[in-house]
């Protein structure tokens, strides 16, 4: 027999941020994301959830039904004092949304990527000796490669989970980005 708990969550004007978050979520996913938040909270982690908000009109109250079946989340909720469950859930939801919104890239990794970029791009200049229209092509190569690098860094920043974001940053291959852009701008065949 599956253990489950149903919680009646009432969102009032004071919960406008949660209502705006709920309205932004795809239809019928609020329960799913609240469950993910509670499971992550029970394990001392932050859930990777969407964190944007939609605009809302003034509303009196919204009634939501949250069904929880995960054992970790159920054990976690059982530890919350009676009468504090809905207040605690709202507080936890706000915390996870805030943590997802304020996720930061590891600056040391970004600095290393930029340093590697500078070293590699400078070495490319020596490979262009004697080529026609070298200066313009090098400038185009630099601009294109830098744009591609920033796009990859930006893609990493969109990942909700901080650990995955860091892992993706570590996997960015600066040499590959520069080589591809260089080969394109100088009409060379790739390796």
Short mmCIF file of N, CA, C and O in Angstrom, two decimals, residues 3 9 16-17 23 26 28 55 61 70 74 86 89 93 111 114 124 128 136-137 141 146 154 168 176 179 184 188:
data_model
loop_
_atom_site.label_atom_id
_atom_site.label_comp_id
_atom_site.label_asym_id
_atom_site.label_seq_id
_atom_site.Cartn_x
_atom_site.Cartn_y
_atom_site.Cartn_z
N UNK A 3 1.90 4.89 0.81
CA UNK A 3 1.61 5.95 1.77
C UNK A 3 1.54 7.26 1.01
O UNK A 3 2.35 7.52 0.13
N UNK A 9 -3.42 23.51 0.33
CA UNK A 9 -2.60 24.71 0.41
C UNK A 9 -3.42 25.89 -0.08
O UNK A 9 -3.92 25.88 -1.20
N UNK A 16 1.66 36.22 -3.11
CA UNK A 16 1.63 36.64 -4.52
C UNK A 16 2.82 36.08 -5.30
O UNK A 16 2.67 35.71 -6.46
N UNK A 17 3.99 35.98 -4.66
CA UNK A 17 5.16 35.45 -5.38
C UNK A 17 4.98 33.97 -5.72
O UNK A 17 5.37 33.52 -6.80
N UNK A 23 1.61 30.27 -11.66
CA UNK A 23 0.99 30.63 -12.94
C UNK A 23 1.97 30.50 -14.10
O UNK A 23 1.55 30.31 -15.24
N UNK A 26 4.15 25.14 -16.38
CA UNK A 26 3.26 24.46 -17.33
C UNK A 26 2.04 23.91 -16.60
O UNK A 26 2.11 23.56 -15.41
N UNK A 28 -0.71 21.92 -14.85
CA UNK A 28 -0.76 20.69 -14.07
C UNK A 28 0.61 20.19 -13.59
O UNK A 28 0.82 18.99 -13.43
N UNK A 55 3.02 37.62 -14.51
CA UNK A 55 2.30 38.69 -13.82
C UNK A 55 0.97 38.12 -13.33
O UNK A 55 0.42 37.19 -13.92
N UNK A 61 -7.96 34.33 -3.03
CA UNK A 61 -7.29 33.11 -2.56
C UNK A 61 -7.26 32.10 -3.70
O UNK A 61 -8.16 32.05 -4.52
N UNK A 70 6.24 10.48 -1.86
CA UNK A 70 7.64 10.12 -1.65
C UNK A 70 7.92 9.94 -0.16
O UNK A 70 7.58 10.81 0.66
N UNK A 74 7.54 12.59 2.90
CA UNK A 74 6.56 12.29 3.95
C UNK A 74 7.21 12.31 5.33
O UNK A 74 6.64 12.87 6.28
N UNK A 86 1.56 24.10 6.28
CA UNK A 86 1.38 24.94 5.09
C UNK A 86 2.31 26.15 5.13
O UNK A 86 2.88 26.53 4.11
N UNK A 89 5.73 24.84 4.15
CA UNK A 89 5.81 24.51 2.72
C UNK A 89 5.99 25.79 1.90
O UNK A 89 6.83 25.85 1.00
N UNK A 93 9.13 26.61 -0.46
CA UNK A 93 8.97 26.93 -1.89
C UNK A 93 9.71 28.22 -2.22
O UNK A 93 10.46 28.30 -3.19
N UNK A 111 37.05 32.75 -15.17
CA UNK A 111 38.35 33.42 -15.35
C UNK A 111 39.34 32.49 -16.03
O UNK A 111 40.08 32.89 -16.92
N UNK A 114 38.54 32.30 -19.72
CA UNK A 114 38.97 33.51 -20.43
C UNK A 114 40.50 33.56 -20.57
O UNK A 114 41.01 34.00 -21.61
N UNK A 124 47.21 31.52 -32.15
CA UNK A 124 46.68 31.41 -33.50
C UNK A 124 47.29 32.46 -34.44
O UNK A 124 47.39 32.23 -35.64
N UNK A 128 49.17 32.36 -38.74
CA UNK A 128 48.62 33.12 -39.88
C UNK A 128 49.69 33.87 -40.67
O UNK A 128 49.35 34.64 -41.58
N UNK A 136 42.15 41.28 -40.71
CA UNK A 136 40.69 41.26 -40.69
C UNK A 136 40.17 39.89 -40.28
O UNK A 136 39.26 39.76 -39.46
N UNK A 137 40.79 38.84 -40.83
CA UNK A 137 40.35 37.48 -40.52
C UNK A 137 40.61 37.14 -39.05
O UNK A 137 39.79 36.48 -38.40
N UNK A 141 37.85 36.19 -36.39
CA UNK A 141 38.03 34.95 -35.64
C UNK A 141 37.90 35.22 -34.14
O UNK A 141 37.19 34.51 -33.42
N UNK A 146 34.97 34.49 -29.36
CA UNK A 146 34.58 35.05 -28.06
C UNK A 146 33.07 34.99 -27.89
O UNK A 146 32.56 34.62 -26.83
N UNK A 154 26.88 31.19 -21.14
CA UNK A 154 25.49 31.57 -20.87
C UNK A 154 24.60 30.34 -20.81
O UNK A 154 23.71 30.24 -19.94
N UNK A 168 29.26 21.53 -16.43
CA UNK A 168 29.20 21.98 -17.83
C UNK A 168 30.26 23.05 -18.10
O UNK A 168 30.87 23.06 -19.17
N UNK A 176 38.68 23.95 -28.94
CA UNK A 176 37.75 23.52 -29.99
C UNK A 176 36.97 24.72 -30.54
O UNK A 176 36.81 24.87 -31.75
N UNK A 179 39.45 26.78 -32.61
CA UNK A 179 39.84 26.07 -33.84
C UNK A 179 38.71 26.08 -34.87
O UNK A 179 38.96 26.32 -36.06
N UNK A 184 36.87 28.20 -39.95
CA UNK A 184 35.78 28.81 -40.71
C UNK A 184 36.22 30.14 -41.34
O UNK A 184 36.00 30.38 -42.52
N UNK A 188 39.77 26.85 -43.78
CA UNK A 188 40.63 25.68 -43.63
C UNK A 188 39.78 24.46 -43.31
O UNK A 188 38.68 24.56 -42.77
#
